[in-house]
PDB file of C-alpha atoms in Angstrom:
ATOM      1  CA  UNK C   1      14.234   1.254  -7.662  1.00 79.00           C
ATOM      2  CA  UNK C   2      10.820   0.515  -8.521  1.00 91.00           C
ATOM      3  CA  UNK C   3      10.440  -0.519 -11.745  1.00 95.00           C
ATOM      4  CA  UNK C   4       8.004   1.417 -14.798  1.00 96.00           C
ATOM      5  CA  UNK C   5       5.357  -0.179 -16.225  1.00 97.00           C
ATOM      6  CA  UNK C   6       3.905   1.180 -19.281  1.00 96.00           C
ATOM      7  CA  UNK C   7       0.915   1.303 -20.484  1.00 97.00           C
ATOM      8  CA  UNK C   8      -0.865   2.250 -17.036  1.00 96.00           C
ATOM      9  CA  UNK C   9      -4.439   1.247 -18.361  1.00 97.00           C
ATOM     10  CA  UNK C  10      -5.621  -0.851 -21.692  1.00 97.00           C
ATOM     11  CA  UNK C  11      -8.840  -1.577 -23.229  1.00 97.00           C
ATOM     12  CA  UNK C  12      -9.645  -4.289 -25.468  1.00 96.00           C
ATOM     13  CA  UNK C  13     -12.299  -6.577 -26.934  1.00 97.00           C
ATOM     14  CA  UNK C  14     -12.004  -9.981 -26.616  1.00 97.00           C
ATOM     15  CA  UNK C  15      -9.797 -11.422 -29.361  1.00 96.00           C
ATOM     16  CA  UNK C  16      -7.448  -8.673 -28.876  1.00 97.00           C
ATOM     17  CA  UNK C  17      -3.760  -8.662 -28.291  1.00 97.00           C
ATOM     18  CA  UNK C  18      -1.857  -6.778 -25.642  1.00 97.00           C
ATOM     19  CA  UNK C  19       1.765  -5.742 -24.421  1.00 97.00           C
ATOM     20  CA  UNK C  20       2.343  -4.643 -20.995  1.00 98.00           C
ATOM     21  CA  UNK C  21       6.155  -3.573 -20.368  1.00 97.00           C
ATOM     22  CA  UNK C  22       8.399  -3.417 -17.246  1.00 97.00           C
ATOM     23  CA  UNK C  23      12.061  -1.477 -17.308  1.00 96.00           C
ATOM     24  CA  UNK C  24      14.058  -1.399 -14.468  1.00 94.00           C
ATOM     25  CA  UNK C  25      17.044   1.092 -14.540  1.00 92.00           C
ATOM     26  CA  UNK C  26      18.798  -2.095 -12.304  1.00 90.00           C
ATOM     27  CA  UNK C  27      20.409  -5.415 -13.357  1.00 88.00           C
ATOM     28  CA  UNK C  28      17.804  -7.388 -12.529  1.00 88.00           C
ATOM     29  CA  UNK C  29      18.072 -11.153 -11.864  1.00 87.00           C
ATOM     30  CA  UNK C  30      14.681 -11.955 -12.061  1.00 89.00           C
ATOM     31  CA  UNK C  31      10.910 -10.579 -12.826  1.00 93.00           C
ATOM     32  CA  UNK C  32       7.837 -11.654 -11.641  1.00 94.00           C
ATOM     33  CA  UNK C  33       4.285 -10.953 -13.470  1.00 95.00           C
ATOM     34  CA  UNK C  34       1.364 -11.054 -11.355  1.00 97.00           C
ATOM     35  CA  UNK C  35      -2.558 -10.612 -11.910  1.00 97.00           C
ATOM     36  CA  UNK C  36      -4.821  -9.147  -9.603  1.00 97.00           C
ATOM     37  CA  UNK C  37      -8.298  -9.199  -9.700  1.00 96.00           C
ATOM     38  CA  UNK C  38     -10.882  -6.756  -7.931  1.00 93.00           C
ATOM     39  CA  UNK C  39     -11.237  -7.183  -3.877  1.00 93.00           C
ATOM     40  CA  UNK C  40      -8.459 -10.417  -4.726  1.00 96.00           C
ATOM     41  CA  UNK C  41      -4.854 -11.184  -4.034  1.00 97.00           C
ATOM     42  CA  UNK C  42      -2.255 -11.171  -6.658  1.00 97.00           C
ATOM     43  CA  UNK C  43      -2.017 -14.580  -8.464  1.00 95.00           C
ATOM     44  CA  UNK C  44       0.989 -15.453  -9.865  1.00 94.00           C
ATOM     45  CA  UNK C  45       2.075 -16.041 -13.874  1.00 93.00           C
ATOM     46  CA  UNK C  46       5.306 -16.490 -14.198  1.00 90.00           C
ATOM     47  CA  UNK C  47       8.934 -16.106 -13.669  1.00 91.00           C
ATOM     48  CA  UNK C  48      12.173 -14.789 -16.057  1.00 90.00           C
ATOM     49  CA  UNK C  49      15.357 -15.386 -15.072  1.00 83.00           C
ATOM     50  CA  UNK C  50      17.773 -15.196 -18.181  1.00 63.00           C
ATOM     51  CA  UNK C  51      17.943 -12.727 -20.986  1.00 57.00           C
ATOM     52  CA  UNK C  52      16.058 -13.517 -24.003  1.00 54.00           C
ATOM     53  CA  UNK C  53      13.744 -16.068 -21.990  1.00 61.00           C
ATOM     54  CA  UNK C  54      10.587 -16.657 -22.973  1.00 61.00           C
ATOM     55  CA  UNK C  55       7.927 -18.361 -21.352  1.00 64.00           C
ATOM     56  CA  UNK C  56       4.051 -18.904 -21.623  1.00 66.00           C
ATOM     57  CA  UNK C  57       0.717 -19.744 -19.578  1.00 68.00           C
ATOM     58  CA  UNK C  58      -2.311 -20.711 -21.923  1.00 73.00           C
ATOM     59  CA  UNK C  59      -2.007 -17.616 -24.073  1.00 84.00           C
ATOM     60  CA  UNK C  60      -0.289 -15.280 -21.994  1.00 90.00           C
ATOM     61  CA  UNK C  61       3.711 -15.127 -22.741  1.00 91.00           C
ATOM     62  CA  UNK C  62       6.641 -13.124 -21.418  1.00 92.00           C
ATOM     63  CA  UNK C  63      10.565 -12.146 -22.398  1.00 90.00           C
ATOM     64  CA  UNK C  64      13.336 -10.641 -20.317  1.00 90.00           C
ATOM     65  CA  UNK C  65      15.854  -8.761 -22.566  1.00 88.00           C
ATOM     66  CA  UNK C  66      18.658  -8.579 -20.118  1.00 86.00           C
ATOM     67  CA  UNK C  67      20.745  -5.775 -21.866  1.00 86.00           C
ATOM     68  CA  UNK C  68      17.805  -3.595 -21.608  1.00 89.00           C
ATOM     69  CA  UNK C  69      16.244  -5.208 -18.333  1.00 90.00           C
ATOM     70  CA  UNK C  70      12.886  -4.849 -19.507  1.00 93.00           C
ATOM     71  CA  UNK C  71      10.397  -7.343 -19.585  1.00 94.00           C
ATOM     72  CA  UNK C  72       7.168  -7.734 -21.607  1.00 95.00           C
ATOM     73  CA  UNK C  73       4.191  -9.823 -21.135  1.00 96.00           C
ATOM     74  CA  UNK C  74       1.814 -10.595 -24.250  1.00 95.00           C
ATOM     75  CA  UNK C  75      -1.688 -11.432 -24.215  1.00 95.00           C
ATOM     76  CA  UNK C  76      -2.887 -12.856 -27.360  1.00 94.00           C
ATOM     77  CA  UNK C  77      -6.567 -13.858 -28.137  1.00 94.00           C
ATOM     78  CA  UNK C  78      -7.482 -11.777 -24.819  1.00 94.00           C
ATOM     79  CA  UNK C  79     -10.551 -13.434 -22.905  1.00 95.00           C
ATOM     80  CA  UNK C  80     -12.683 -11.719 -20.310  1.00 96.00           C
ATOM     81  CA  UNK C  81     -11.220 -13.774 -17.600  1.00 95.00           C
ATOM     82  CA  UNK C  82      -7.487 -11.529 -18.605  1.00 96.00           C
ATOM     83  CA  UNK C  83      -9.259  -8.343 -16.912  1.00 97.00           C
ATOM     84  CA  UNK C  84      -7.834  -7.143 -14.023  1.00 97.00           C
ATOM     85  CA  UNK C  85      -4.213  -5.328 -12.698  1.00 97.00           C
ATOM     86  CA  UNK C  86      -0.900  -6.862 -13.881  1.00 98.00           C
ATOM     87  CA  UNK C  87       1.932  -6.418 -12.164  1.00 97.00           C
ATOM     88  CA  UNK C  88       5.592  -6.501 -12.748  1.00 97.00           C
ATOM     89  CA  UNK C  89       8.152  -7.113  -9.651  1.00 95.00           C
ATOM     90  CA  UNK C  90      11.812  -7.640  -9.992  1.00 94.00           C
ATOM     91  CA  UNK C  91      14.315  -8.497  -7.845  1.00 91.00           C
ATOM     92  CA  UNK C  92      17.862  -7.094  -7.878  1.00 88.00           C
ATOM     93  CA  UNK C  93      21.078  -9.338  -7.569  1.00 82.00           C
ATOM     94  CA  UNK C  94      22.696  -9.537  -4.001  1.00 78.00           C
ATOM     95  CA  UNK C  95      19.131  -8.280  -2.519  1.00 83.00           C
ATOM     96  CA  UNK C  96      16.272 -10.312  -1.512  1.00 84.00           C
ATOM     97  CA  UNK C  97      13.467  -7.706  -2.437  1.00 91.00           C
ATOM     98  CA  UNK C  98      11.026  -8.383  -4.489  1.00 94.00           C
ATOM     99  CA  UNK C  99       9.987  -4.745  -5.963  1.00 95.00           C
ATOM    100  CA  UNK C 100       6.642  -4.538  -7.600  1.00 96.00           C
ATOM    101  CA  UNK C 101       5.871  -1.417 -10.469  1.00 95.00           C
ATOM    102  CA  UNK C 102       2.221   0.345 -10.078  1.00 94.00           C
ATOM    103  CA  UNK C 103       0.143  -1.801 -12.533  1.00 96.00           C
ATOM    104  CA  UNK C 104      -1.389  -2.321 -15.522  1.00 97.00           C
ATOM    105  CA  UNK C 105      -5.249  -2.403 -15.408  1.00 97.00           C
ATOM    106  CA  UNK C 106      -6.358  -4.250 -18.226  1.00 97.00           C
ATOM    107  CA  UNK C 107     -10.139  -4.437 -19.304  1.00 98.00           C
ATOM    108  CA  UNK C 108     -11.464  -6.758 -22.331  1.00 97.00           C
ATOM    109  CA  UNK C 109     -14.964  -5.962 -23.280  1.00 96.00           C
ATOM    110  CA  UNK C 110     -17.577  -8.412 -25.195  1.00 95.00           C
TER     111      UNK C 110
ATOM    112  CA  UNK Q   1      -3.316 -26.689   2.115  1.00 67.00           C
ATOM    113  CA  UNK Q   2      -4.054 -23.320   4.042  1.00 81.00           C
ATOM    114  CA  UNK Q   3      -1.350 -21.728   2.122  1.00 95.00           C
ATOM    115  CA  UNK Q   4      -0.570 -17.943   3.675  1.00 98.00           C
ATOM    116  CA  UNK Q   5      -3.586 -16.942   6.098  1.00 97.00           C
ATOM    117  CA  UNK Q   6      -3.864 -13.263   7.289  1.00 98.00           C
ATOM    118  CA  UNK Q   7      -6.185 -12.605  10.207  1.00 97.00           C
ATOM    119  CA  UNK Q   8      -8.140  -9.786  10.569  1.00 97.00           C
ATOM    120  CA  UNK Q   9      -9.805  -9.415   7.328  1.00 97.00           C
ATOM    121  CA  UNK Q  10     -10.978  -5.836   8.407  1.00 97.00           C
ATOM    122  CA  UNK Q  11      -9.672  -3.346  11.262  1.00 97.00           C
ATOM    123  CA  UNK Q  12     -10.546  -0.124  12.023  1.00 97.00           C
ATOM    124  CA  UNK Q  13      -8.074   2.055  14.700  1.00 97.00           C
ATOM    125  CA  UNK Q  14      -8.233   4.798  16.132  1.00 98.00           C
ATOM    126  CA  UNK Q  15      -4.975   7.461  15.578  1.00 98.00           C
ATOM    127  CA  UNK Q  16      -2.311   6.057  18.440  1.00 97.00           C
ATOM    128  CA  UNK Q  17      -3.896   3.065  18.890  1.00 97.00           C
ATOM    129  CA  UNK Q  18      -1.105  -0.023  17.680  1.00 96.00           C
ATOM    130  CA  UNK Q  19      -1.959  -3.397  16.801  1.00 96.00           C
ATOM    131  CA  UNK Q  20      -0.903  -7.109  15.273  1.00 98.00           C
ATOM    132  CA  UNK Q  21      -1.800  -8.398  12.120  1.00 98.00           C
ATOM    133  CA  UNK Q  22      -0.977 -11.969  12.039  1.00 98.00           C
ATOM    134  CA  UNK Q  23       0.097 -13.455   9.141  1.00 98.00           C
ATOM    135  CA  UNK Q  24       0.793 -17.530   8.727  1.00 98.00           C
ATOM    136  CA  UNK Q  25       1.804 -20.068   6.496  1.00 97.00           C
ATOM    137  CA  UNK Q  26       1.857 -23.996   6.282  1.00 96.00           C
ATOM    138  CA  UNK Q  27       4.349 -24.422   3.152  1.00 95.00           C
ATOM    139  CA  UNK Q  28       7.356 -24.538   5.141  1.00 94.00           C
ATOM    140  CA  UNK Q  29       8.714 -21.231   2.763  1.00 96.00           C
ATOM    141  CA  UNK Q  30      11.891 -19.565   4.528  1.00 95.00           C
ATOM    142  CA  UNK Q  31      10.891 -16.233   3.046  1.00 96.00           C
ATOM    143  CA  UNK Q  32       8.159 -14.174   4.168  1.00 97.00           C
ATOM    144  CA  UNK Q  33       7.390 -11.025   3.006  1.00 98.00           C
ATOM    145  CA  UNK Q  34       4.295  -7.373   3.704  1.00 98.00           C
ATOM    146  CA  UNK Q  35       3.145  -5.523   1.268  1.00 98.00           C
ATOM    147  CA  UNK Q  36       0.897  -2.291   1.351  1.00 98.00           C
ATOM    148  CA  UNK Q  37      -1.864  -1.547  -1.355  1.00 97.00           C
ATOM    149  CA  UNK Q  38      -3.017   1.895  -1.718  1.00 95.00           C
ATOM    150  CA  UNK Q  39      -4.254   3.117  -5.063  1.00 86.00           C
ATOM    151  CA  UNK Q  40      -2.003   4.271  -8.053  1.00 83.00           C
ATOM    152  CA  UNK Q  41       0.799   3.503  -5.972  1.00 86.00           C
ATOM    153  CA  UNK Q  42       0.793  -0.409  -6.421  1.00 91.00           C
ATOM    154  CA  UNK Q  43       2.665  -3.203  -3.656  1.00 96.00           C
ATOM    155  CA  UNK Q  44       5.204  -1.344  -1.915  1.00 97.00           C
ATOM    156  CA  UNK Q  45       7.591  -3.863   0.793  1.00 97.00           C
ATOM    157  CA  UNK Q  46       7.360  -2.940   3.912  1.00 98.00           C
ATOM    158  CA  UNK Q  47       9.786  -5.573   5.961  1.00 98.00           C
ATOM    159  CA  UNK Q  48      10.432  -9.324   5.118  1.00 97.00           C
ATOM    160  CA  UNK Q  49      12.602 -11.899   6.162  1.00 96.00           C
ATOM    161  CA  UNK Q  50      14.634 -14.708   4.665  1.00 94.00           C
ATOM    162  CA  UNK Q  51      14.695 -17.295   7.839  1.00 94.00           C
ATOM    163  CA  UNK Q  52      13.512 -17.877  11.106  1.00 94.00           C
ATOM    164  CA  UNK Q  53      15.324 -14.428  13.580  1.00 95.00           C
ATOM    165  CA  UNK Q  54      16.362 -12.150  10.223  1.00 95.00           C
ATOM    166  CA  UNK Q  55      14.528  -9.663   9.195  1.00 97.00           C
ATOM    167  CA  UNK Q  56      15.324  -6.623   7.173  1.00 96.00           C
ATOM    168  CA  UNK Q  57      13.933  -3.128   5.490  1.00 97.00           C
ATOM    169  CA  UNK Q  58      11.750  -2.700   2.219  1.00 96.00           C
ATOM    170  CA  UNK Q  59      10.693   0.582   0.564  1.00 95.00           C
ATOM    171  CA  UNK Q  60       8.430   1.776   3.161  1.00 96.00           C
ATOM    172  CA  UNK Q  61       9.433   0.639   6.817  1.00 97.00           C
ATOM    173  CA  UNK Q  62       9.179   3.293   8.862  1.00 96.00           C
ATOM    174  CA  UNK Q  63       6.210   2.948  11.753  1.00 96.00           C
ATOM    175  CA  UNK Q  64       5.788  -0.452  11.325  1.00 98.00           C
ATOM    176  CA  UNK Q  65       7.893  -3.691  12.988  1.00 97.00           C
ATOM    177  CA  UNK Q  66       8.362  -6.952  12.188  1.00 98.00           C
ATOM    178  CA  UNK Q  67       9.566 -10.213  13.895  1.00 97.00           C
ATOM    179  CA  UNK Q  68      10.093 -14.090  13.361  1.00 97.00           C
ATOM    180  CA  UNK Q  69      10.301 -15.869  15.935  1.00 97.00           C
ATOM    181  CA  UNK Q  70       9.042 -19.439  13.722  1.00 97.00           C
ATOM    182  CA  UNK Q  71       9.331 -20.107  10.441  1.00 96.00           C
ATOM    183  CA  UNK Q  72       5.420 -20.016   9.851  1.00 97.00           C
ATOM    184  CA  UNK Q  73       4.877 -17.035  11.766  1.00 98.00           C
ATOM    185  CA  UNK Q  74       5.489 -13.319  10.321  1.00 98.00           C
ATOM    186  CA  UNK Q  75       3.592 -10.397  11.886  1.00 98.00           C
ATOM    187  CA  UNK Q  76       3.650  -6.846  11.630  1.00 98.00           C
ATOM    188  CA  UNK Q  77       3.115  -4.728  14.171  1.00 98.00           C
ATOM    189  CA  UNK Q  78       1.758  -0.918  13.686  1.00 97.00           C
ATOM    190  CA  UNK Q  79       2.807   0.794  16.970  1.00 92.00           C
ATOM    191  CA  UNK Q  80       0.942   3.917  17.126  1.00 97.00           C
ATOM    192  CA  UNK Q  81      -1.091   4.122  13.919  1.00 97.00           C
ATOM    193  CA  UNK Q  82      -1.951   7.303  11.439  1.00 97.00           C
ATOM    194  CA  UNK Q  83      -4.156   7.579   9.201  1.00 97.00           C
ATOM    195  CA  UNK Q  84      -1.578   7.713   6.143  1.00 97.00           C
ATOM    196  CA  UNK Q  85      -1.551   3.831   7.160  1.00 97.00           C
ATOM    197  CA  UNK Q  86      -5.181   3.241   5.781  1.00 97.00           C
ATOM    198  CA  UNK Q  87      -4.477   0.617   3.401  1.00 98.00           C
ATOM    199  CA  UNK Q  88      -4.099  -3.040   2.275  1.00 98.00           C
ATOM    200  CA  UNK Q  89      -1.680  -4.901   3.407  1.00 98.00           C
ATOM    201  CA  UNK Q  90      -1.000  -8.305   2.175  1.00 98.00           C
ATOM    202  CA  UNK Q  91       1.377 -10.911   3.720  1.00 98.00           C
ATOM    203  CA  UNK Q  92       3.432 -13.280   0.817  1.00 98.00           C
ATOM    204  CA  UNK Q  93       6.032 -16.132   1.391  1.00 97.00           C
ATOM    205  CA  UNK Q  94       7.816 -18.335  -0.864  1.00 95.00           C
ATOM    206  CA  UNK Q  95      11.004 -21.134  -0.667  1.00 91.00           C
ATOM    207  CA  UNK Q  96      14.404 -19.252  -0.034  1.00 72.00           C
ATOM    208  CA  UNK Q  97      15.166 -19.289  -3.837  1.00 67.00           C
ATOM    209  CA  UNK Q  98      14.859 -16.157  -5.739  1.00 66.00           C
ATOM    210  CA  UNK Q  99      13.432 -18.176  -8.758  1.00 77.00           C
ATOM    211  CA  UNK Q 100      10.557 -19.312  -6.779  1.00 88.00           C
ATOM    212  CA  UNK Q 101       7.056 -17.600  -7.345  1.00 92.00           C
ATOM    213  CA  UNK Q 102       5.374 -15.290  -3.867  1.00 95.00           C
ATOM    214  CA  UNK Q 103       2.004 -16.934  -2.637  1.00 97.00           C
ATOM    215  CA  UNK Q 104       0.180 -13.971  -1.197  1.00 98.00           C
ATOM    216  CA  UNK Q 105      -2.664 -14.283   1.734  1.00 98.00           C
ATOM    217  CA  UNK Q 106      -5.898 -12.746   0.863  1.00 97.00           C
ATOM    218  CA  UNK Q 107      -4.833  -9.527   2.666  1.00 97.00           C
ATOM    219  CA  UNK Q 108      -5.919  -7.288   5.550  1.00 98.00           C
ATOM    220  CA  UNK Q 109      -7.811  -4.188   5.079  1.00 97.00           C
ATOM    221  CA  UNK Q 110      -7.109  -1.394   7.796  1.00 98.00           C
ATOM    222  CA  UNK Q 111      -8.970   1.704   8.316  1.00 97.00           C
ATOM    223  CA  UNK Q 112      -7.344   4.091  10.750  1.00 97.00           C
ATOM    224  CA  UNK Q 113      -9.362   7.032  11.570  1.00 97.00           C
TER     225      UNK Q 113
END
Protein backbone atom coordinates (compact mmCIF):
# COMPACT_ATOMS: atom_id res chain seq x y z
CA UNK A 1 0.00 0.00 0.00
CA UNK A 2 2.75 2.30 0.31
CA UNK A 3 3.23 4.20 -2.47
CA UNK A 4 6.85 4.34 -4.90
CA UNK A 5 8.65 7.21 -5.23
CA UNK A 6 11.15 7.44 -7.88
CA UNK A 7 14.01 8.90 -8.14
CA UNK A 8 15.30 7.91 -4.49
CA UNK A 9 18.15 10.63 -4.53
CA UNK A 10 18.84 13.82 -7.03
CA UNK A 11 21.57 16.20 -7.42
CA UNK A 12 21.42 19.49 -8.90
CA UNK A 13 22.91 22.97 -9.17
CA UNK A 14 20.98 25.72 -8.47
CA UNK A 15 18.96 26.78 -11.52
CA UNK A 16 18.14 23.28 -12.15
CA UNK A 17 14.87 21.57 -12.70
CA UNK A 18 13.60 18.44 -11.03
CA UNK A 19 10.73 15.70 -11.11
CA UNK A 20 10.08 13.61 -8.20
CA UNK A 21 7.18 10.92 -8.90
CA UNK A 22 4.71 9.02 -6.64
CA UNK A 23 2.50 5.82 -8.07
CA UNK A 24 0.25 4.17 -5.99
CA UNK A 25 -1.12 0.78 -7.31
CA UNK A 26 -4.58 2.22 -5.26
CA UNK A 27 -7.32 4.72 -6.27
CA UNK A 28 -6.18 7.30 -4.43
CA UNK A 29 -8.32 10.29 -3.34
CA UNK A 30 -5.75 12.45 -2.40
CA UNK A 31 -1.71 13.04 -2.20
CA UNK A 32 0.18 14.94 -0.01
CA UNK A 33 3.92 16.30 -0.78
CA UNK A 34 5.96 17.05 2.10
CA UNK A 35 9.64 18.46 2.68
CA UNK A 36 11.82 17.52 5.33
CA UNK A 37 14.80 19.05 6.28
CA UNK A 38 17.82 17.54 8.37
CA UNK A 39 17.11 16.99 12.36
CA UNK A 40 13.37 18.86 11.19
CA UNK A 41 9.77 17.84 10.88
CA UNK A 42 8.07 17.43 7.63
CA UNK A 43 6.62 20.77 6.34
CA UNK A 44 3.90 20.64 4.25
CA UNK A 45 3.49 21.75 0.22
CA UNK A 46 0.57 20.88 -0.98
CA UNK A 47 -2.46 18.89 -1.62
CA UNK A 48 -4.15 17.02 -5.03
CA UNK A 49 -7.36 15.95 -4.96
CA UNK A 50 -8.72 15.59 -8.64
CA UNK A 51 -7.14 14.11 -11.69
CA UNK A 52 -5.29 16.38 -13.86
CA UNK A 53 -4.91 19.04 -10.91
CA UNK A 54 -2.29 21.13 -10.82
CA UNK A 55 -1.14 23.29 -8.25
CA UNK A 56 1.99 25.46 -7.27
CA UNK A 57 4.04 27.04 -4.23
CA UNK A 58 6.65 29.77 -5.40
CA UNK A 59 8.29 27.51 -7.97
CA UNK A 60 7.50 24.22 -6.85
CA UNK A 61 4.29 22.61 -8.77
CA UNK A 62 2.46 19.30 -8.67
CA UNK A 63 -0.25 17.06 -10.91
CA UNK A 64 -2.33 14.05 -9.98
CA UNK A 65 -3.15 11.95 -13.12
CA UNK A 66 -5.96 9.98 -11.67
CA UNK A 67 -6.08 7.13 -14.35
CA UNK A 68 -2.58 6.39 -13.54
CA UNK A 69 -2.65 7.59 -9.75
CA UNK A 70 0.63 8.99 -9.91
CA UNK A 71 1.60 12.22 -8.89
CA UNK A 72 4.59 14.44 -9.78
CA UNK A 73 6.07 17.37 -8.15
CA UNK A 74 8.36 19.86 -10.27
CA UNK A 75 10.96 22.04 -9.07
CA UNK A 76 11.95 24.61 -11.48
CA UNK A 77 14.79 27.22 -10.98
CA UNK A 78 15.89 24.92 -7.87
CA UNK A 79 17.36 27.14 -4.91
CA UNK A 80 19.49 25.86 -2.07
CA UNK A 81 16.72 26.32 0.34
CA UNK A 82 14.78 23.07 -2.04
CA UNK A 83 17.47 20.60 -0.37
CA UNK A 84 16.23 18.20 1.77
CA UNK A 85 13.72 14.76 1.68
CA UNK A 86 10.39 15.02 -0.21
CA UNK A 87 7.83 13.00 0.51
CA UNK A 88 4.76 11.69 -1.12
CA UNK A 89 1.66 10.34 1.13
CA UNK A 90 -1.66 9.36 -0.21
CA UNK A 91 -4.65 8.49 1.19
CA UNK A 92 -7.02 5.80 -0.10
CA UNK A 93 -10.90 6.32 -0.44
CA UNK A 94 -13.10 4.88 2.47
CA UNK A 95 -9.74 4.89 4.75
CA UNK A 96 -8.45 7.59 6.85
CA UNK A 97 -4.62 6.74 6.44
CA UNK A 98 -2.44 8.89 5.32
CA UNK A 99 0.47 6.54 3.72
CA UNK A 100 3.76 8.19 3.15
CA UNK A 101 6.47 6.56 0.22
CA UNK A 102 10.36 6.45 1.43
CA UNK A 103 11.62 9.83 0.04
CA UNK A 104 13.28 11.71 -2.26
CA UNK A 105 16.53 13.36 -0.99
CA UNK A 106 17.18 16.17 -3.05
CA UNK A 107 20.55 18.20 -2.92
CA UNK A 108 21.19 21.57 -5.05
CA UNK A 109 24.76 22.59 -5.02
CA UNK A 110 26.22 26.32 -5.70
CA UNK B 1 -0.11 29.06 18.44
CA UNK B 2 1.74 25.93 20.00
CA UNK B 3 0.55 23.92 17.15
CA UNK B 4 1.36 19.90 17.85
CA UNK B 5 3.94 19.65 20.89
CA UNK B 6 5.68 16.25 21.57
CA UNK B 7 7.40 15.89 24.92
CA UNK B 8 10.34 14.16 25.45
CA UNK B 9 12.59 15.38 22.83
CA UNK B 10 15.08 12.48 23.69
CA UNK B 11 14.56 9.01 25.64
CA UNK B 12 16.69 6.38 26.16
CA UNK B 13 15.06 2.75 27.64
CA UNK B 14 16.21 0.05 28.65
CA UNK B 15 14.78 -3.48 26.78
CA UNK B 16 11.26 -4.13 28.88
CA UNK B 17 11.12 -0.98 30.21
CA UNK B 18 7.50 0.86 28.67
CA UNK B 19 6.82 4.38 28.58
CA UNK B 20 4.46 7.57 27.35
CA UNK B 21 5.25 9.89 24.82
CA UNK B 22 2.87 12.67 25.01
CA UNK B 23 1.82 14.28 22.17
CA UNK B 24 -0.62 17.64 22.15
CA UNK B 25 -2.24 20.01 20.10
CA UNK B 26 -4.10 23.46 20.45
CA UNK B 27 -5.82 23.61 16.81
CA UNK B 28 -8.85 21.93 17.81
CA UNK B 29 -7.98 19.11 14.69
CA UNK B 30 -10.27 15.87 15.17
CA UNK B 31 -7.54 13.78 13.59
CA UNK B 32 -4.44 12.84 15.17
CA UNK B 33 -2.06 10.73 13.86
CA UNK B 34 2.18 8.67 14.92
CA UNK B 35 4.53 8.18 12.70
CA UNK B 36 7.97 6.29 12.99
CA UNK B 37 11.23 7.51 11.15
CA UNK B 38 13.92 5.09 10.66
CA UNK B 39 16.23 5.43 7.70
CA UNK B 40 15.44 4.27 4.04
CA UNK B 41 12.26 3.22 5.28
CA UNK B 42 10.50 6.74 5.41
CA UNK B 43 7.02 7.66 7.86
CA UNK B 44 5.37 4.52 8.49
CA UNK B 45 1.59 5.00 10.69
CA UNK B 46 1.61 3.48 13.57
CA UNK B 47 -2.13 4.21 15.16
CA UNK B 48 -4.29 7.42 14.70
CA UNK B 49 -7.58 8.48 15.41
CA UNK B 50 -10.35 10.47 13.79
CA UNK B 51 -12.26 11.86 17.14
CA UNK B 52 -12.17 12.00 20.65
CA UNK B 53 -12.59 7.59 21.96
CA UNK B 54 -11.74 6.06 18.16
CA UNK B 55 -8.78 4.93 17.38
CA UNK B 56 -7.62 2.49 14.80
CA UNK B 57 -4.44 0.47 13.13
CA UNK B 58 -1.71 1.88 10.63
CA UNK B 59 1.08 -0.10 8.92
CA UNK B 60 3.07 -0.88 11.87
CA UNK B 61 0.94 -1.27 15.18
CA UNK B 62 2.01 -4.01 16.81
CA UNK B 63 3.81 -3.23 20.48
CA UNK B 64 2.65 0.02 20.68
CA UNK B 65 -1.02 1.52 22.09
CA UNK B 66 -2.80 4.37 21.65
CA UNK B 67 -5.72 6.25 23.37
CA UNK B 68 -7.90 9.54 23.26
CA UNK B 69 -9.43 10.32 25.88
CA UNK B 70 -9.60 14.54 24.68
CA UNK B 71 -9.51 15.86 21.59
CA UNK B 72 -5.99 17.57 22.19
CA UNK B 73 -4.50 14.70 23.73
CA UNK B 74 -2.98 11.60 21.66
CA UNK B 75 -0.28 9.44 23.28
CA UNK B 76 1.40 6.39 22.52
CA UNK B 77 2.36 4.11 24.77
CA UNK B 78 5.42 1.49 24.18
CA UNK B 79 4.67 -1.30 26.72
CA UNK B 80 7.72 -3.28 26.98
CA UNK B 81 10.20 -1.77 24.53
CA UNK B 82 12.94 -3.52 21.99
CA UNK B 83 15.41 -2.25 20.50
CA UNK B 84 13.87 -2.64 16.82
CA UNK B 85 11.81 0.46 18.33
CA UNK B 86 14.92 2.85 18.19
CA UNK B 87 13.55 5.47 16.11
CA UNK B 88 11.72 8.78 15.45
CA UNK B 89 8.54 9.09 16.07
CA UNK B 90 6.59 12.09 15.19
CA UNK B 91 3.01 12.96 16.31
CA UNK B 92 0.70 14.92 13.29
CA UNK B 93 -2.99 16.16 13.47
CA UNK B 94 -5.11 17.93 11.12
CA UNK B 95 -9.21 18.98 10.75
CA UNK B 96 -11.37 15.75 10.07
CA UNK B 97 -11.28 16.47 6.26
CA UNK B 98 -9.16 14.37 4.11
CA UNK B 99 -8.28 17.52 1.97
CA UNK B 100 -6.75 19.19 4.86
CA UNK B 101 -2.82 19.31 5.12
CA UNK B 102 -0.98 17.09 8.58
CA UNK B 103 0.89 19.61 10.98
CA UNK B 104 3.57 17.41 12.46
CA UNK B 105 5.28 18.10 16.12
CA UNK B 106 8.95 18.35 16.04
CA UNK B 107 9.20 14.63 16.96
CA UNK B 108 10.62 12.38 19.69
CA UNK B 109 13.80 10.60 19.37
CA UNK B 110 13.98 7.16 21.33
CA UNK B 111 16.94 5.11 21.93
CA UNK B 112 16.19 1.71 23.40
CA UNK B 113 19.15 -0.22 24.36
Amino acid sequence: QQPVQSPQAVILREGEDAVINCSSSKALYSVHWYRQKHGEAPIFLMILLKGGEQKGHDKISASFNEKKQQSSLYLTASQLSYSGTYFCGTEVYDTDKLIFGTGTRLQVFP
Amino acid sequence: NAGVTQTPKFQVLKTGQSMTLQCAQDMNHEYMSWYRQDPGMGLRLIHYSVGAGITDQGEVPNGYNVSRSTTEDFPLRLLSAAPSQTSVYFCASRTGQGNSPLHFGNGTRLTVT
